[in-house]
Coordinates of C-alpha atoms in Angstrom, one line a residue:
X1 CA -12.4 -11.1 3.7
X2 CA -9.8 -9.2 5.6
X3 CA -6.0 -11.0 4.7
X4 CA -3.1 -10.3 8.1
X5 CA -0.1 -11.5 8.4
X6 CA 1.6 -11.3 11.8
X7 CA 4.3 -12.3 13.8
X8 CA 8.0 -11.1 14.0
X9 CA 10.2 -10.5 11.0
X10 CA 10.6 -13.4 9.2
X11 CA 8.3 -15.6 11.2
X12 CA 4.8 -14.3 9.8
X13 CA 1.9 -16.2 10.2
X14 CA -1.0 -15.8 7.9
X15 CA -4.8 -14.4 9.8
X16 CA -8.3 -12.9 8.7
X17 CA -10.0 -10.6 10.8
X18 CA -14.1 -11.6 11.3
X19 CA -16.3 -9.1 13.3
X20 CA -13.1 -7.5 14.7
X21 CA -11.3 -10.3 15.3
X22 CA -8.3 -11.2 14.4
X23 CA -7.9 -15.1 13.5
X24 CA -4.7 -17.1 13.4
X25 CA -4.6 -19.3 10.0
X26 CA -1.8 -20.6 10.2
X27 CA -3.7 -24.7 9.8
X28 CA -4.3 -23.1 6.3
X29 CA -1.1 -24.1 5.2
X30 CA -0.4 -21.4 2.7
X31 CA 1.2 -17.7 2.7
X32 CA -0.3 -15.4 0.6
X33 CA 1.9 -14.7 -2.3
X34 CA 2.0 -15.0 -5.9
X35 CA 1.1 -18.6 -5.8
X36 CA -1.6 -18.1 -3.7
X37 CA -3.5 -15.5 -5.7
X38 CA -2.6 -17.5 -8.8
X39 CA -4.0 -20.6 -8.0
X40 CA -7.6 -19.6 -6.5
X41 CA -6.0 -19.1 -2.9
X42 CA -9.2 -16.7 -1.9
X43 CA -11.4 -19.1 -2.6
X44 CA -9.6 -22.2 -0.7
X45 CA -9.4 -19.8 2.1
X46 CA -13.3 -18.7 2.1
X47 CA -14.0 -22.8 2.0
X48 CA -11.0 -23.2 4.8
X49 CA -12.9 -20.7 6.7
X50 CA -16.7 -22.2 6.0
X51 CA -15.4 -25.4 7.1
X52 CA -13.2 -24.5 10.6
X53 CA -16.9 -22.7 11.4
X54 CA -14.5 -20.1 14.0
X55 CA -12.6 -22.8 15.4
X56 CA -9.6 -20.9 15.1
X57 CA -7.4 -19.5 17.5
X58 CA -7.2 -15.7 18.2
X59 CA -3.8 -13.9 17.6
X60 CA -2.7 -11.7 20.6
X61 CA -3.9 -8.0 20.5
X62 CA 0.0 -6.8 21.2
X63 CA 1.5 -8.8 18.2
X64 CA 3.2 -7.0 15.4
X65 CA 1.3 -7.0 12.0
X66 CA 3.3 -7.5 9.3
X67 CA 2.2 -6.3 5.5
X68 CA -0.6 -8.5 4.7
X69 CA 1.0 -10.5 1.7
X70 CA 4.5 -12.0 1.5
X71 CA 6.8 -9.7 -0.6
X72 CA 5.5 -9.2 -4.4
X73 CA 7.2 -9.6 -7.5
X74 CA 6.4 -6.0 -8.1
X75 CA 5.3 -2.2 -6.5
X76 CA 4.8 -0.6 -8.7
X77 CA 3.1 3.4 -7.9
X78 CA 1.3 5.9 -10.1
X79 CA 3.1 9.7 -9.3
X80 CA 0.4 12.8 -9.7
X81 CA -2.2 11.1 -10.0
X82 CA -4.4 13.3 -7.9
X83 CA -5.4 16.8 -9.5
X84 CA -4.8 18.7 -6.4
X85 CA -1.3 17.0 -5.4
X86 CA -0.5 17.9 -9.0
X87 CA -1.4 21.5 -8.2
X88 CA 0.5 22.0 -5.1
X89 CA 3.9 20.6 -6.2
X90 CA 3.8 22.8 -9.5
X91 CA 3.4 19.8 -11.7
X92 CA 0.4 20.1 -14.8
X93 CA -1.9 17.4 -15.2
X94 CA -0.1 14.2 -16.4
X95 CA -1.5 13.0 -20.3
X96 CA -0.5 9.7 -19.3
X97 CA 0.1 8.0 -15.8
X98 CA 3.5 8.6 -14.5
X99 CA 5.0 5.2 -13.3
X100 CA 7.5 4.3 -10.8
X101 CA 8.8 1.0 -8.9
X102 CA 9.7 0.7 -5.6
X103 CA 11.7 -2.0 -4.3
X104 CA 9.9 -4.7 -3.1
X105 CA 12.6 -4.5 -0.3
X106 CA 10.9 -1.3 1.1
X107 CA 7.8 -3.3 2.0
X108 CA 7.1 -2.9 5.9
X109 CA 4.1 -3.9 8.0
X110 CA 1.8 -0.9 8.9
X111 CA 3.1 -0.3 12.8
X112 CA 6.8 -0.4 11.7
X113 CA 9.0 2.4 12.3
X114 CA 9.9 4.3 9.0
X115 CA 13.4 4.8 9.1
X116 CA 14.9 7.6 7.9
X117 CA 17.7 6.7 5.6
X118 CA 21.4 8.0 6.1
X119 CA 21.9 11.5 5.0
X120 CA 18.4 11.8 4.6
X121 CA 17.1 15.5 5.1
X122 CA 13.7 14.9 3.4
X123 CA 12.3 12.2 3.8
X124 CA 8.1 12.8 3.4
X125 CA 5.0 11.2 4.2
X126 CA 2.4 9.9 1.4
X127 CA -1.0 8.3 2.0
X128 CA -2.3 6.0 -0.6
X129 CA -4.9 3.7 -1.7
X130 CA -3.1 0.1 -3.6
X131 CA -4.4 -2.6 -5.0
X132 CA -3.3 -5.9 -5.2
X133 CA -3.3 -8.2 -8.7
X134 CA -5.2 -10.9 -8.3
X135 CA -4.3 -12.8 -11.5
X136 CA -1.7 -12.9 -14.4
X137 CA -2.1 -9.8 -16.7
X138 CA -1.1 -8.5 -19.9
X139 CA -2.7 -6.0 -22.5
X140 CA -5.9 -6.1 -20.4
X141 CA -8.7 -4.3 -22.3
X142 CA -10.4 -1.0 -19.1
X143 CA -13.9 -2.9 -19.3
X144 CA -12.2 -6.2 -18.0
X145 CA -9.9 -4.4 -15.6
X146 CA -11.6 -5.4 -12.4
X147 CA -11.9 -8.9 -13.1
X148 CA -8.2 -8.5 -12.4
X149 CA -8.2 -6.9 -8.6
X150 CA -8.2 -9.5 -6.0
X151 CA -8.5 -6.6 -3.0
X152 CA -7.3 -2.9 -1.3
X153 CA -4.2 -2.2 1.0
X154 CA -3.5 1.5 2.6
X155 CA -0.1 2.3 1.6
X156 CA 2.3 4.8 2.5
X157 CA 4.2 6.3 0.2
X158 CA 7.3 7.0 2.0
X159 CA 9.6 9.4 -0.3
X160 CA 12.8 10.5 0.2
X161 CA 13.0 14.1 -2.0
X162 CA 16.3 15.1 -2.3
X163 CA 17.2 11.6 -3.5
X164 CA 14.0 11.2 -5.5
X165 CA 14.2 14.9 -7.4
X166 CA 17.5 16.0 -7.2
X167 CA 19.9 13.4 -7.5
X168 CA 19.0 12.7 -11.2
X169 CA 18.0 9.8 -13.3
X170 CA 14.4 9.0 -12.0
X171 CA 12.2 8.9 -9.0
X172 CA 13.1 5.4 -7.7
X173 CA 16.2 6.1 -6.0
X174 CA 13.8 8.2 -3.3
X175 CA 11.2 5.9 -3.1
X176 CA 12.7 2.3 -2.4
X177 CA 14.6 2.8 0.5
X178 CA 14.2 0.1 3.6
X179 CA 10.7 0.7 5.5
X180 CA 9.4 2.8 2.6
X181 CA 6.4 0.8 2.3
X182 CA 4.3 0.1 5.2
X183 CA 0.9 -1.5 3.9
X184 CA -1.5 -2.6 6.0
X185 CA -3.5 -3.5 8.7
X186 CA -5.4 -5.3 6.5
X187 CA -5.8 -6.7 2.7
X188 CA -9.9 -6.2 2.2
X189 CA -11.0 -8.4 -1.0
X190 CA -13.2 -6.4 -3.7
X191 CA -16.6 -7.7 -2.0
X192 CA -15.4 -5.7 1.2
X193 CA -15.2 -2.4 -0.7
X194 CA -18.7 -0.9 -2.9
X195 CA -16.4 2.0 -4.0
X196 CA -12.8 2.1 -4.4
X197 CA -13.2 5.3 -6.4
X198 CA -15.2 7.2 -3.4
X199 CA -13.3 6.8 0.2
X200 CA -11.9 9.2 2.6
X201 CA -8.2 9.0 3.2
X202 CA -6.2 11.1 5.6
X203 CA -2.7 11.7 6.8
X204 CA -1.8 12.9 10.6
X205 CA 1.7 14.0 11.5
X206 CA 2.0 14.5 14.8
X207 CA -1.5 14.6 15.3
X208 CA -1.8 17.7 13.0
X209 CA -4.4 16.7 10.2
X210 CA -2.0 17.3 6.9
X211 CA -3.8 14.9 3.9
X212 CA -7.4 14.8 3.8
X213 CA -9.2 14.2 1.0
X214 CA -11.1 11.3 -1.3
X215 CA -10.3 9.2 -4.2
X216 CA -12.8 10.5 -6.1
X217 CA -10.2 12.9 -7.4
X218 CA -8.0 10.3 -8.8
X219 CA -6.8 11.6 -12.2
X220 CA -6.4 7.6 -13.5
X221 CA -9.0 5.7 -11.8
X222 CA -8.0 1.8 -11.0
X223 CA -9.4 0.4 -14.4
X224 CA -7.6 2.7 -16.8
X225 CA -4.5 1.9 -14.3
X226 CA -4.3 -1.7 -14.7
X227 CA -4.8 -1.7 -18.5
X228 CA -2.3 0.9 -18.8
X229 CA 0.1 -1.1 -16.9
X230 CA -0.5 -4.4 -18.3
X231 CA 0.4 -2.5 -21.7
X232 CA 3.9 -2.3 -20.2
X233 CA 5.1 -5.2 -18.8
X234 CA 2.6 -8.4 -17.1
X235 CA 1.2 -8.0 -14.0
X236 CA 1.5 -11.3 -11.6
X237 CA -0.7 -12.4 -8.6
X238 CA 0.2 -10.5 -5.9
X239 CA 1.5 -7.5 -7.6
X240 CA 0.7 -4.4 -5.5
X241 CA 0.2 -1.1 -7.6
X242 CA -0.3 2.3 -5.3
X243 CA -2.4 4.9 -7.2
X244 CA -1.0 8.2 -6.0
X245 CA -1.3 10.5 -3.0
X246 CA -3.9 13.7 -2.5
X247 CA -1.9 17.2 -1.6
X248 CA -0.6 17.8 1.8
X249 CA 2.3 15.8 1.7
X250 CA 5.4 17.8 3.2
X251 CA 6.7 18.7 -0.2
X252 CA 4.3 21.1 -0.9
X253 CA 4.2 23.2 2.6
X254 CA 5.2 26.7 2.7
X255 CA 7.6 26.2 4.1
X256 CA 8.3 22.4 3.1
X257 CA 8.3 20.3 6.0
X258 CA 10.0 17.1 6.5
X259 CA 10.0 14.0 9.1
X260 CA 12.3 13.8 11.6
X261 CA 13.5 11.1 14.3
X262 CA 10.3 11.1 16.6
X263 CA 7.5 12.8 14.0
X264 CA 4.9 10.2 14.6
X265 CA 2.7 9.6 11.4
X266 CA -0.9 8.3 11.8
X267 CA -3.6 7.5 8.3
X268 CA -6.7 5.7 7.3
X269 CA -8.8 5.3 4.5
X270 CA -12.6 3.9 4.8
X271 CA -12.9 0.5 4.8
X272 CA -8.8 -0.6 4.9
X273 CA -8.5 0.7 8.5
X274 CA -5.5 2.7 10.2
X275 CA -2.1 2.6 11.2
X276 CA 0.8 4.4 13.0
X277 CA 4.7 4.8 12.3
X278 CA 7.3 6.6 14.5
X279 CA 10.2 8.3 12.2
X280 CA 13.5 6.7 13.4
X281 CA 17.0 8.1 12.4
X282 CA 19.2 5.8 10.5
X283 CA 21.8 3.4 12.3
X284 CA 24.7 1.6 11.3
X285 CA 23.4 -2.2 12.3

């Protein structure tokens, strides 16, 4: 299945997309959150779906998408964990994963502008492949691991790098501003993807092809991830954990290059789709 939610900020409405499609499920009665995942929510949904047989009514082609799960309890995002991102910022190879939080405050749908924050000078771009928890874990031995992921969002990354790097303390400060995370179109559950470990995913700004590469270069792949994790603190339904960008993010240019009001960012990775986000300067509301 392919999760959506839609609607205006605040007013989402839960949808699947079939053949293309995109289905209002609103009659389903549920959001998808942590209670959802927890309590066998894909399956009620897969039955809801069997039994409406398409009877459902089609949400508007020019309606926002929002992410496709309410906000989680956690983000949580893996840093260098590609060998060639590694290489280009200076970094060596990470022994262990590095991890970092974002605030779940940053979570945007995948259309939504990405505003630059006040101040901001360099504020970067980051495509990514997440995954979303599917069930309660802790200390989860890597052969179980899977039985874990309930499906794949693209994510990206948004990093502010003067407050992430040189501001002190540790990388969250850059990385949870508001709009930070767009994720989306779509949430694809793991019978939608054969490979999570082999897909294309690519970064345009301003139409200029900047991130292309494939996850088969992942340093930590997504079952050591999740038992690494789950050594550290639990993991609830609905958690979203981002694995970590390929190189050409605007960091490591010569000369860096950073977005400004206007840049217009477009990405995709096989199988979870595309999206689009306009940079937007910062205003006092």
């Amino acid at each position: 299945m392919k999760l959506i939610r839609w609607g205006n900020p605040g007013e989402e409405r839960t949808g699947v997309i079939i053949d293309n499609v995109k289905y209002d499920t609103s009659s389903f009665g549920e959001d998808y959150n942590e209670e959802f995942f927890e309590s066998g929510g894909l399956k009620r949904l897969k039955e809801f779906l069997k039994a409406t047989d398409g009877n459902l009514n089609i949400v508007p082609e020019d309606v926002r998408l929002a992410a496709p799960f309410a906000r989680p309890s956690k983000i949580l995002c893996i840093g260098l964990n590609y060998a060639k991102h590694a290489a280009e910022t200076g970094a060596s190879i990470p022994a262990e994963p590095i991890l970092f939080m974002k605030s779940t405050t940053s979570l945007a749908g995948p259309n939504d502008d990405i505003v630059i924050p006040k101040d901001s000078v360099k504020t970067d771009w980051e495509v990514e492949l997440a995954f979303v928890i599917g069930k309660k874990a802790s200390y989860v031995a890597e052969i179980d691991a899977m039985k874990y992921v309930a499906g794949y969002v693209m994510h990206n990354d948004v990093s502010e790098r003067e407050f992430q790097l040189e501001r002190g303390g540790t990388w969250d400060k850059g990385k949870g501003c508001d709009t930070f995370a767009p994720m989306g179109p779509f949430m694809a559950t793991v019978d939608e993807i054969k490979d999570p470990h082999n897909l294309r995913l690519w970064l345009k700004l301003n139409g200029k092809l900047l991130q292309d590469s494939n996850t088969d270069d992942l340093i930590f792949n997504i079952p050591f991830i999740v038992s690494y994790v789950s050594r550290f603190m639990t993991l609830l339904p609905g958690d979203v954990i981002s694995t970590g960008t390929p190189a050409g993010v605007g960091l490591g240019l010569n000369p860096p290059l950073f977005l400004k009001a206007g840049d217009v960012i477009e990405l995709g990775i096989d199988g979870l789709g595309e999206a689009r986000q306009v940079a937007k300067a910062y205003a006092q509301s």
